[in-house]
Coordinates of C-alpha atoms in Angstrom, one line a residue:
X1 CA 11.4 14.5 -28.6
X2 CA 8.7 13.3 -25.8
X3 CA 9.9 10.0 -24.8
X4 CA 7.4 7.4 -22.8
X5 CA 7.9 5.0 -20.0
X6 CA 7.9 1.1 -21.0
X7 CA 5.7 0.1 -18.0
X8 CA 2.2 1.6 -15.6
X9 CA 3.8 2.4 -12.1
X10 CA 1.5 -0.2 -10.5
X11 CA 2.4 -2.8 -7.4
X12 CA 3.1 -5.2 -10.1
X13 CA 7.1 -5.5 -10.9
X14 CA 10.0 -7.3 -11.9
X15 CA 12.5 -6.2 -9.2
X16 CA 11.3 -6.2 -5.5
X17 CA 13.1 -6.0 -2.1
X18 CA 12.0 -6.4 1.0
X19 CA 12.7 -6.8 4.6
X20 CA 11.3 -7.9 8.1
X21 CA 10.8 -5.2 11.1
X22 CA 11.2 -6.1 14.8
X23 CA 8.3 -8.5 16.2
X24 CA 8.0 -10.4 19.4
X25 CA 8.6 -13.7 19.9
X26 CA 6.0 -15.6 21.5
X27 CA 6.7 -18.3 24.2
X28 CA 10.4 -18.8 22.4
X29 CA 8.7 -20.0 19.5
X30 CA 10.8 -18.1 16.1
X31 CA 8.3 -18.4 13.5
X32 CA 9.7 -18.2 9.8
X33 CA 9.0 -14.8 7.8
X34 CA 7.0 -15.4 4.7
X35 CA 7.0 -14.0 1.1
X36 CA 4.0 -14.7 -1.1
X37 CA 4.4 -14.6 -4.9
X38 CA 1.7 -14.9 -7.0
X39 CA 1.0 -13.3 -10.9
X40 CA -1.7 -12.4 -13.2
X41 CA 0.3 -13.8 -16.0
X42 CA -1.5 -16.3 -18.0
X43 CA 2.5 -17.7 -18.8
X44 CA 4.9 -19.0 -16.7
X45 CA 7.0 -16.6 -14.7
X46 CA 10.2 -17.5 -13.4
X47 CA 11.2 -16.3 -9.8
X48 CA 14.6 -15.7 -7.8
X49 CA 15.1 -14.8 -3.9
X50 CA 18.0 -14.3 -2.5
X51 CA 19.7 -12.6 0.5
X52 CA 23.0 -12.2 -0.7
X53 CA 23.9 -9.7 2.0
X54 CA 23.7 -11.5 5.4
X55 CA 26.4 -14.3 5.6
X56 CA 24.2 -15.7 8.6
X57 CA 21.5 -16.4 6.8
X58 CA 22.2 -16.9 2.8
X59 CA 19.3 -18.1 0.5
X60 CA 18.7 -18.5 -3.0
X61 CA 15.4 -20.1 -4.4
X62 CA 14.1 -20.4 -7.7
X63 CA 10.7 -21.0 -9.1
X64 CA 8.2 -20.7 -11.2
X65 CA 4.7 -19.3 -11.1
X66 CA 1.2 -19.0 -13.2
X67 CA -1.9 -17.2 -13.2
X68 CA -4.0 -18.6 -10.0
X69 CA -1.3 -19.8 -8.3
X70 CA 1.1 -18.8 -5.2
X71 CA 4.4 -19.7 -4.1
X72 CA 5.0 -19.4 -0.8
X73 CA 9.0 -18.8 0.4
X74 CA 9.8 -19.3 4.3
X75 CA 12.8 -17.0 5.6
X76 CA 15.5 -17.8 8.4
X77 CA 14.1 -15.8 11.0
X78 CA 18.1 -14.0 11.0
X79 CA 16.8 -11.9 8.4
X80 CA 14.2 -9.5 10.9
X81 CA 15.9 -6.9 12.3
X82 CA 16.4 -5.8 15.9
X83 CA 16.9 -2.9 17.3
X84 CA 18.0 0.3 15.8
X85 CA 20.6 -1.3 13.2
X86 CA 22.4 -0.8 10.1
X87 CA 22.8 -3.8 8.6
X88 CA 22.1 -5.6 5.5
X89 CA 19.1 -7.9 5.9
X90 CA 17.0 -7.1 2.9
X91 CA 15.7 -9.7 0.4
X92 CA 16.0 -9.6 -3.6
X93 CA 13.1 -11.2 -5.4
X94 CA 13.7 -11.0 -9.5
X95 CA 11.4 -12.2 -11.8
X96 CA 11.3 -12.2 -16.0
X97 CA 7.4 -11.4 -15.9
X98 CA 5.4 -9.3 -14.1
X99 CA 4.6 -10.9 -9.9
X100 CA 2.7 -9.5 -6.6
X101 CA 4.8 -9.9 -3.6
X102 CA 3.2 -9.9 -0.5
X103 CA 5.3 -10.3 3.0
X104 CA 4.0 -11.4 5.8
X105 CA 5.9 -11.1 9.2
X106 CA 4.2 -13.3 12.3
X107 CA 4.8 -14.3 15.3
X108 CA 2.6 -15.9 17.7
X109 CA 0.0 -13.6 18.2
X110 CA 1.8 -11.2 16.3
X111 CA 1.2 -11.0 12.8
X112 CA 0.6 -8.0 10.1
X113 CA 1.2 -8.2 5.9
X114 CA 2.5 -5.7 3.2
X115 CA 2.2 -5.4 0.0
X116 CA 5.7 -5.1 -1.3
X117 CA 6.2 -2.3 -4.2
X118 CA 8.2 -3.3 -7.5
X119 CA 11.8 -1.0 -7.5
X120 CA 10.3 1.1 -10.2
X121 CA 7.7 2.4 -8.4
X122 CA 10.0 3.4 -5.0
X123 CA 10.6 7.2 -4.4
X124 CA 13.2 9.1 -2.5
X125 CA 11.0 11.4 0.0
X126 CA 8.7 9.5 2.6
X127 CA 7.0 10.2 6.0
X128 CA 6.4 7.9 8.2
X129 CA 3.6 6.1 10.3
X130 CA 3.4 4.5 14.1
X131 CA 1.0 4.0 16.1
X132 CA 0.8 5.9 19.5
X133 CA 1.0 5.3 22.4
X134 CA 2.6 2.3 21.4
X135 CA 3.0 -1.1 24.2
X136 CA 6.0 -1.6 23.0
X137 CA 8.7 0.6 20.3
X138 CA 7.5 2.3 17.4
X139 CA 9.8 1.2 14.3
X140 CA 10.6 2.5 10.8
X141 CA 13.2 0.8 8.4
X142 CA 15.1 1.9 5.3
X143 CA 16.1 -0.7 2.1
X144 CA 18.7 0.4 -0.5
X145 CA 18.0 -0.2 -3.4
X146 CA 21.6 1.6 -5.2
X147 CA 24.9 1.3 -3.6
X148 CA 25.7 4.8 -2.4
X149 CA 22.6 6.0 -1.4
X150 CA 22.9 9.2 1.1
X151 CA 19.9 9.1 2.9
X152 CA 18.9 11.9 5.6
X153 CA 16.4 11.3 8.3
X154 CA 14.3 14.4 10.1
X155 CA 13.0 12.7 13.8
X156 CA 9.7 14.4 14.6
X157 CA 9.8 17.4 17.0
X158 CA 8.9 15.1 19.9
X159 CA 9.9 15.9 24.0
X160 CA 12.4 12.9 25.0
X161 CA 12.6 10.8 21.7
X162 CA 16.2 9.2 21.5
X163 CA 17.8 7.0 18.6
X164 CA 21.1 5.7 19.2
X165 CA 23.2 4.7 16.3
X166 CA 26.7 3.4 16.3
X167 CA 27.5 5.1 19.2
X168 CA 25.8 8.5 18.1
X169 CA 22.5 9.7 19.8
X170 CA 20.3 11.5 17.9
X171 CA 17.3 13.4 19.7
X172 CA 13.7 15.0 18.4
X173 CA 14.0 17.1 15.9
X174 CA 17.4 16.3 15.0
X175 CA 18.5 14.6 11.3
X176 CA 20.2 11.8 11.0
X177 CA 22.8 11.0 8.2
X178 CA 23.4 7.4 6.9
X179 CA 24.6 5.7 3.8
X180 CA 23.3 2.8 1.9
X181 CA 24.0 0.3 -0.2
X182 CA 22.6 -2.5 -2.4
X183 CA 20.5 -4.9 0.1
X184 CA 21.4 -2.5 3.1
X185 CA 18.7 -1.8 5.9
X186 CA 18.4 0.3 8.6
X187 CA 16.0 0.1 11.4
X188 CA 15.3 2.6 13.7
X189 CA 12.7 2.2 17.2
X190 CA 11.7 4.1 19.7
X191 CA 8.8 4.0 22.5
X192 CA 8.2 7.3 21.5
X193 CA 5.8 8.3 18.2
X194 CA 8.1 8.2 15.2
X195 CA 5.3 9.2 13.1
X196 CA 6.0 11.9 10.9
X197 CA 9.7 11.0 10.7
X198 CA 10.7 12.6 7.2
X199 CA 13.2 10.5 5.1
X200 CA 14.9 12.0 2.4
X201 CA 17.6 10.1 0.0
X202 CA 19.7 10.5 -2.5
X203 CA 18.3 7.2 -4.7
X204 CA 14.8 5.4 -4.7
X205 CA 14.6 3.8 -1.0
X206 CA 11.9 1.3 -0.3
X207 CA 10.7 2.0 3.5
X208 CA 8.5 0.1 6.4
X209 CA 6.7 1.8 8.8
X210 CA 4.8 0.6 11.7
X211 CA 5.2 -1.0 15.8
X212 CA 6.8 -3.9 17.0
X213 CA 4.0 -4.8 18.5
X214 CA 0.7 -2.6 20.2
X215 CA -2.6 -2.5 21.6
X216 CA -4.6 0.1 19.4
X217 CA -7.5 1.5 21.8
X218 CA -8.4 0.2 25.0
X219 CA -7.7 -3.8 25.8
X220 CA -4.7 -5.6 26.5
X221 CA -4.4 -7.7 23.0
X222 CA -1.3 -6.4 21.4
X223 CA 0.0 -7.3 17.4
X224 CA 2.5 -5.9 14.8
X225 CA 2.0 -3.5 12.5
X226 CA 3.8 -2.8 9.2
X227 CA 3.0 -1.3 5.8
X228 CA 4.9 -0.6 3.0
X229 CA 5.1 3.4 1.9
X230 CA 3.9 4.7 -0.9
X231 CA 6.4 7.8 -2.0
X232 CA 5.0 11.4 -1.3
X233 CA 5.1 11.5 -5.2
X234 CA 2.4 8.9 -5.0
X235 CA 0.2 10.4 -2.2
X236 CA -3.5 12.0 -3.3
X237 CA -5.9 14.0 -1.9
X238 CA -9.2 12.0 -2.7
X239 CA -10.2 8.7 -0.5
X240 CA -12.8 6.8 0.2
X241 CA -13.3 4.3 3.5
X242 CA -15.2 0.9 4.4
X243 CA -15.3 -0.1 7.9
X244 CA -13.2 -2.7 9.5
X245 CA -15.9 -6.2 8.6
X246 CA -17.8 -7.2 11.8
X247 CA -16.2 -5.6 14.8
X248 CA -19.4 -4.5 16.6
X249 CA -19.2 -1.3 17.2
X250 CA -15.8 -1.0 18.2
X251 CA -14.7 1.1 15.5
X252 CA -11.3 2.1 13.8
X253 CA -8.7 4.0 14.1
X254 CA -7.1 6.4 10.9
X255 CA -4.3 8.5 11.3
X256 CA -4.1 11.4 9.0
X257 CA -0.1 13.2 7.6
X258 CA 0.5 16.2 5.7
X259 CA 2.8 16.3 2.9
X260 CA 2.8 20.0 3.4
X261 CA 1.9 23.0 5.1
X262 CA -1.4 24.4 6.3
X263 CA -3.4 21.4 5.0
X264 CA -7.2 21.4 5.3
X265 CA -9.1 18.0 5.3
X266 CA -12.8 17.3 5.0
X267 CA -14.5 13.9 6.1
X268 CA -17.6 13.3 5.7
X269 CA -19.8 10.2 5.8
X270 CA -22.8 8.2 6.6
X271 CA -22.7 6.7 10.1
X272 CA -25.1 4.2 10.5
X273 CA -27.4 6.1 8.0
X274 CA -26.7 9.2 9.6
X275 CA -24.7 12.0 8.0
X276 CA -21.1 12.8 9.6
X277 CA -18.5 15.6 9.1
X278 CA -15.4 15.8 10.3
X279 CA -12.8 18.9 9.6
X280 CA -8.9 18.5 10.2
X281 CA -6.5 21.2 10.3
X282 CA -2.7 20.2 9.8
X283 CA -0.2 23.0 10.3
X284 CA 2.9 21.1 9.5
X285 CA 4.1 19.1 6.8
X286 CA 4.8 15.3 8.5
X287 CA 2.2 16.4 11.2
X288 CA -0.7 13.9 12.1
X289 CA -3.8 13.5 13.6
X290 CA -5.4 10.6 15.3
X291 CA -9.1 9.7 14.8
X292 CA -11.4 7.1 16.1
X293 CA -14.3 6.6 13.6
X294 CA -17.7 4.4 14.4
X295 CA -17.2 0.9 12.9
X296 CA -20.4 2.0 10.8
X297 CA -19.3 4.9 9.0
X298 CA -18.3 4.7 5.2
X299 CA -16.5 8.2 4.3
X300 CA -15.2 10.5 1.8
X301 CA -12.0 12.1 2.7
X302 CA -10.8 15.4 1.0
X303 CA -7.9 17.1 1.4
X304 CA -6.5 20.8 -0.2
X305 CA -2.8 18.7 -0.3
X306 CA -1.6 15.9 -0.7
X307 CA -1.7 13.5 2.0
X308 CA -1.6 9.9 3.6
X309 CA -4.0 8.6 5.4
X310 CA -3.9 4.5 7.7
X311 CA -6.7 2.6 9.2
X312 CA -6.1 0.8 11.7
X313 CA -8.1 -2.0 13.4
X314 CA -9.0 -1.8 17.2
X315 CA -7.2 -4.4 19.9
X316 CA -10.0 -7.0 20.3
X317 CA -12.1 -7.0 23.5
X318 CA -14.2 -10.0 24.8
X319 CA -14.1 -13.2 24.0
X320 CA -16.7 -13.0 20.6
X321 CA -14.5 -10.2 19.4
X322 CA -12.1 -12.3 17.0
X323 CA -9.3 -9.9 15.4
X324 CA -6.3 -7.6 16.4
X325 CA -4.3 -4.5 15.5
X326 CA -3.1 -4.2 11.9
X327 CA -1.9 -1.0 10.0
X328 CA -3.7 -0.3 6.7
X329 CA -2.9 2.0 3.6
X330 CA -6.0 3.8 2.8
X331 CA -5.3 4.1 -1.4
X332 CA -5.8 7.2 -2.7
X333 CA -8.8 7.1 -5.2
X334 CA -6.9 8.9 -8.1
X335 CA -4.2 5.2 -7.5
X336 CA -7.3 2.9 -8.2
X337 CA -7.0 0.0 -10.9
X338 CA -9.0 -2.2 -12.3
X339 CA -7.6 -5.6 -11.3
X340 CA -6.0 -7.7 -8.5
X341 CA -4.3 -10.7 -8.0
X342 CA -3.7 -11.6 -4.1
X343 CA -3.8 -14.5 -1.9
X344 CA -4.4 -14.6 1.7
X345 CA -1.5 -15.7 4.2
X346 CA -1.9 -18.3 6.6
X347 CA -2.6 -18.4 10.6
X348 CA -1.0 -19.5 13.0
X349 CA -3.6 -21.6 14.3
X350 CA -5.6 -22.7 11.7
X351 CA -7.2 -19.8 9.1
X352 CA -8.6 -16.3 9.2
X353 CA -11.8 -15.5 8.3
X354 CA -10.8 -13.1 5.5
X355 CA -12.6 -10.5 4.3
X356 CA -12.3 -8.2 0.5
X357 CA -13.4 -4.4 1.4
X358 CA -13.7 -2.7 -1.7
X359 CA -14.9 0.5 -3.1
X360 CA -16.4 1.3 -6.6
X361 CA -18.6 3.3 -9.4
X362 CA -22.2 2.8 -8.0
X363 CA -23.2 2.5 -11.7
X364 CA -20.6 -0.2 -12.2
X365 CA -21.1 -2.3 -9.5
X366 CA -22.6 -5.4 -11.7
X367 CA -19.6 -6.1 -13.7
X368 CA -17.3 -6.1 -10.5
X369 CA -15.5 -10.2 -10.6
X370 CA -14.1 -11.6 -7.9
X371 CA -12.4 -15.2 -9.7
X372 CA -14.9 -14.8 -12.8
X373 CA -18.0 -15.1 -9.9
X374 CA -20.3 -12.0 -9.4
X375 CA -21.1 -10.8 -6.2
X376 CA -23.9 -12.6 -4.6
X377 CA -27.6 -10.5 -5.4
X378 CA -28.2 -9.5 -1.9
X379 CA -24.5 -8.4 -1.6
X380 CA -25.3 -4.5 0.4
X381 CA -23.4 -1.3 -1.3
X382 CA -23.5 1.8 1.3
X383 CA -22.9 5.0 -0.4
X384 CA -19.7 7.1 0.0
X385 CA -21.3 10.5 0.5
X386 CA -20.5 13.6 -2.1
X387 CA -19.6 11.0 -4.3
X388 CA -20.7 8.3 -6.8
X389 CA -18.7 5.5 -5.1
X390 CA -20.3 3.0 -2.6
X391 CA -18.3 0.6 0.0
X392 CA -18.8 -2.9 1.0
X393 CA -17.0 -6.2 2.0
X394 CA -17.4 -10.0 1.2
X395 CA -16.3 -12.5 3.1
X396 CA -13.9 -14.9 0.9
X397 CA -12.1 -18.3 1.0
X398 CA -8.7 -19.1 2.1
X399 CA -6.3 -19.1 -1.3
X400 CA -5.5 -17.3 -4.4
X401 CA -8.1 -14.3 -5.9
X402 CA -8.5 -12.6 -8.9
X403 CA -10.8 -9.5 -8.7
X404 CA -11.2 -7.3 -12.2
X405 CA -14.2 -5.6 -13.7
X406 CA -15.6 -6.6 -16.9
X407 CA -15.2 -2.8 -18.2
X408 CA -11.2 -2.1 -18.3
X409 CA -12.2 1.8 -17.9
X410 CA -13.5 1.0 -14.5
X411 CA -11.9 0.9 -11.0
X412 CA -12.2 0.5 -7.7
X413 CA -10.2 0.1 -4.8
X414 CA -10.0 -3.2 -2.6
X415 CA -8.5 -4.0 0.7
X416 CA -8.2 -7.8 2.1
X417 CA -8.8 -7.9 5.8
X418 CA -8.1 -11.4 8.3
X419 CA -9.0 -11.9 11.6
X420 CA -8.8 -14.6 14.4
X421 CA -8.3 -14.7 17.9
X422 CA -5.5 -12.7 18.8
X423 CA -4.5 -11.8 15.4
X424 CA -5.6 -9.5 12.2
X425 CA -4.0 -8.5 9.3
X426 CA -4.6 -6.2 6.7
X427 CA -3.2 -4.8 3.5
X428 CA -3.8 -3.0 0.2
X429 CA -4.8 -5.5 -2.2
X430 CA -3.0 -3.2 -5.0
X431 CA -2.8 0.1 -6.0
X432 CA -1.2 2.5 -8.8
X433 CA 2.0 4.7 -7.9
X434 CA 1.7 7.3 -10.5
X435 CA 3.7 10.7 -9.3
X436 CA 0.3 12.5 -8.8
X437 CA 1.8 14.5 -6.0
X438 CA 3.7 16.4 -8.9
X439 CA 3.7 19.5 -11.1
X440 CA 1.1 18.3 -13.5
X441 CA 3.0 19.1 -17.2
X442 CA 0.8 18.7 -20.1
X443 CA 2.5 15.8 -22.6
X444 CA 1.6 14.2 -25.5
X445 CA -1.0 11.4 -25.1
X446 CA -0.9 7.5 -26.1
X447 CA -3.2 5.5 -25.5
X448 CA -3.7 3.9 -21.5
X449 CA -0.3 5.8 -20.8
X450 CA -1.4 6.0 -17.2
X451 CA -0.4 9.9 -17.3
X452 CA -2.6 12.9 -16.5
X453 CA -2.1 14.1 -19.9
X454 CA -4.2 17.5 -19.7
X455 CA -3.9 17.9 -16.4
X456 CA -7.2 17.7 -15.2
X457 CA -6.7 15.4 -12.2
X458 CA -8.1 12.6 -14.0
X459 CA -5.9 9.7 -15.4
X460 CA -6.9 8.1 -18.7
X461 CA -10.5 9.3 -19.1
X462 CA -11.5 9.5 -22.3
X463 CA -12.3 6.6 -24.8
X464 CA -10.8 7.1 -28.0
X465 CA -13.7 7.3 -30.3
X466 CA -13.2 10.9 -31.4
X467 CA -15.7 12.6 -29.1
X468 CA -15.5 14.7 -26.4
X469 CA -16.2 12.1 -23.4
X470 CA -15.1 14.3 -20.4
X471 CA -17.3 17.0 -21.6
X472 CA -14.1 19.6 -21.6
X473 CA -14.0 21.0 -24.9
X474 CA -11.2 18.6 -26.1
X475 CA -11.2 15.3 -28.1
X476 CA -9.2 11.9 -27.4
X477 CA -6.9 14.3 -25.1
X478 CA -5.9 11.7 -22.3
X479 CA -7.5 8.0 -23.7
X480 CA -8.0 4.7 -22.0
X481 CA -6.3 1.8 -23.9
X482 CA -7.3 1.1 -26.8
X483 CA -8.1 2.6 -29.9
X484 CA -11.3 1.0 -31.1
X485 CA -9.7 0.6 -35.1
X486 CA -6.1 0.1 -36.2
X487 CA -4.3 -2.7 -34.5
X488 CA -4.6 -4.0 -31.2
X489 CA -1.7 -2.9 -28.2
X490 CA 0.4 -4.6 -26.2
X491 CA -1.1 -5.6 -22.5
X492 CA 1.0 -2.4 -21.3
X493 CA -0.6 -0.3 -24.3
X494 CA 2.9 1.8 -24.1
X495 CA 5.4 2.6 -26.8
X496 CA 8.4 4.4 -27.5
X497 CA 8.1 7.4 -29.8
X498 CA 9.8 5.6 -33.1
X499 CA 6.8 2.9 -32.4
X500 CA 4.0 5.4 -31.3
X501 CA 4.8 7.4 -34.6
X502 CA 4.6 4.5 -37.2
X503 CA 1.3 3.3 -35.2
X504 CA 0.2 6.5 -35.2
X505 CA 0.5 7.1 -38.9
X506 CA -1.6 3.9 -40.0
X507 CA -4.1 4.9 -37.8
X508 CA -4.8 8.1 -39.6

């Protein structure tokens, strides 16, 4: 009997936890880690946090949020870990709708945001990300999510790299054994690259990755850097770039990991309207290579494998260049939706100018929303070569956004970008976290199941209106939600089989 999941493996979730890597504290001013809660629910959501693990710094809040607004929880700075620790410093957020967590972790002139994955989408393989060479450590940091979770940690193959653990040192190349529990975290740093770090466990982990704090490219101005990992069941070989808003010139930085072997990636792009290839060879799986693209290229990034790919934004330099390092998941296209709900996180001196970088459809670029409002008519879309995407950013006010196209079949990918003097940050607006990194299986379809149902590399494609949309020779196969007769679905559009069957029947 096929039996289907009761939710889309999206950012959006019920049951998050969190936690707060190593930053530097400016001038021995301790600012406050933040968590931002904010739904697409049109009804009231109810929300707890708690850090039940850390006797030094207990908390339990409750509250309630709505569609369009935010809730903004302030942490006792206890909670960020220091060091390489094993401790138990994460925070539980519950909730009895669907939220969006975002987590912001700033200091003064240190600040970077994630956007914190619901417990059902979490994994149990990762690879991680630094950035290189780093000012100060490079960091990584393990949740638990299930007590007893054995967890096994693979250091990269790298001359001189030392971890020391409860009294154990562990060197390059070497694995490291730990176990979790519920609300457990472990942090590991080093000032050598820990990129590539492979963590494998026993239970879905949630895991960080990023710097304490770093210059990226030439200039003195330092920030941290943190994101989130999406699963290697989640990674995808299809992406699509947009330049880092208004640097002048200076350009970004991507880094580029292997999820396996012998791994072949194509960029290419328009630079400034001139055309741009770039081919990448990646022996090893967890290997990585560094890049520094022209701040005017849009590109289309192709790889053989699976793999993960960051942008990061340069170290400002000169006084007119207002913004800093941050670390940024570029989504894979096949993990595109179709709406987001985000707000953007405050500055420590005042506000960023924020910017939304999206890409989408170049046929569907009119019914793209941003809080009901259409983009402005002179708003410029630059092409994403070899494809029929374009790029481009808007600048956008300080508070709570809803972006969404008019055509539910549609979507694009967004990023929200903030800079200021001494300080960026930059995140993922939201993203799908389908296992697309998987044996494909060919399974029984329902309607906006959010499953590769023929295995075709495309996810929910056809309309179901009893023609053959995909031109493949097959009819309704692998359908958006929802039918166009019968009776209307449920938001998620999912059922279980004793449901889907008695549906099914009065629909024939």
């Amino acid at each position: 009997m096929v039996q289907f999941t009761s939710a889309v493996l999206d950012n959006r979730g019920k049951e998050f936890l969190v936690a707060f890597m190593e930053n530097e504290v400016y001038h021995g001013n301790d600012i406050n880690p933040e968590i931002y809660v904010t739904t697409s629910k049109k009804t009231i959501v109810n929300v707890n946090v708690s850090a039940s693990g850390n006797p030094n710094a207990q908390l339990y809040k409750t509250f309630s949020v709505i569609y369009g607004q935010t809730q903004l929880v302030k942490l006792n700075t206890s909670l960020r870990l220091n060091h390489t620790e094993l401790t138990k410093k994460a925070v539980l957020i519950e909730a009895d709708d669907e939220i969006v967590v975002y987590v912001v972790n700033r200091e003064g002139m240190s600040d970077d945001v994630y956007l914190a994955m619901p417990i059902d989408a979490l994994g149990k393989e990762y690879y991680t990300v630094s950035y290189s060479p780093a000012t100060h450590y490079c960091l990584f940091a393990v949740i638990g999510v299930y007590d007893e979770t054995n967890v096994s940690i693979h250091l990269p193959h790298i001359h001189h790299l030392s971890v020391s653990l409860n009294g154990q040192t562990y060197h390059g190349n070497q694995w490291m054994n730990v176990t979790l529990d519920r609300l457990s975290t472990l942090q590991v740093r080093s000032k050598h690259d820990l990129t590539g770090s492979h963590i494998v466990s026993s239970k879905p982990i949630a895991v960080l990755s990023g710097n304490k704090k770093t210059a990226v490219g030439h200039g003195d101005s330092r920030d941290h850097l943190v994101e989130m990992l999406l699963p290697l069941s989640s990674w995808g070989s299809n992406f699509a770039t947009v330049p880092i808003p208004d640097r002048h010139g200076k350009g970004d930085m991507f880094r580029f990991i292997a999820s396996e072997d012998n791994t072949h990636v194509h960029v290419s792009g328009i630079n400034s309207g001139k055309p741009f290839r770039d081919n990448i060879k990646l022996d090893k799986a967890g290997q990585h290579v560094q890049k520094h693209y022209s701040s005017g290229l849009y590109s289309h990034i192709v790889a053989d494998k699976a793999i993960s790919v960051f942008q990061f934004s340069l170290t400002q330099i000169g006084h007119g260049d207002h913004a800093d390092p941050s670390m940024i998941t570029v989504v894979p296209i096949e993990q595109y939706a179709f709406e987001y709900t985000f707000t953007t996180p405050e500055y420590s001196h005042g506000n960023y100018s924020n910017y939304f970088m999206f890409i989408i459809d170049s046929s569907q670029t009119s019914g793209l929303r941003i809080d009901n409002r259409s983009l402005a008519g002179n708003q410029i879309f630059h092409k994403i070569p070899e494809t029929h995407l374009v790029g481009g950013y808007v600048e956008i006010s300080v508070g709570t956004h809803t972006v969404m196209h008019t055509d539910p079949t549609t979507v694009f990918g967004g990023i929200l970008f903030g800079k200021a003097v001494h300080e960026s940050y930059g995140f993922p607006v939201g993203l799908l976290s389908k296992p697309i990194n998987t044996d494909c299986l060919v399974s029984q379809m329902i309607e906006g199941d959010k499953i590769d149902n023929d295995c075709d590399g495309e996810i929910d494609e056809e309309q179901s209106d009893g023609k053959d949309n995909d031109g493949d020779g097959q009819i309704d196969e692998d359908c958006i939600c929802c039918p166009f007769s019968g009776p209307k679905l449920p938001d998620i559009c999912m059922y279980n089989t004793a449901s889907f069957n008695s549906t099914f029947s009065k629909w024939k």
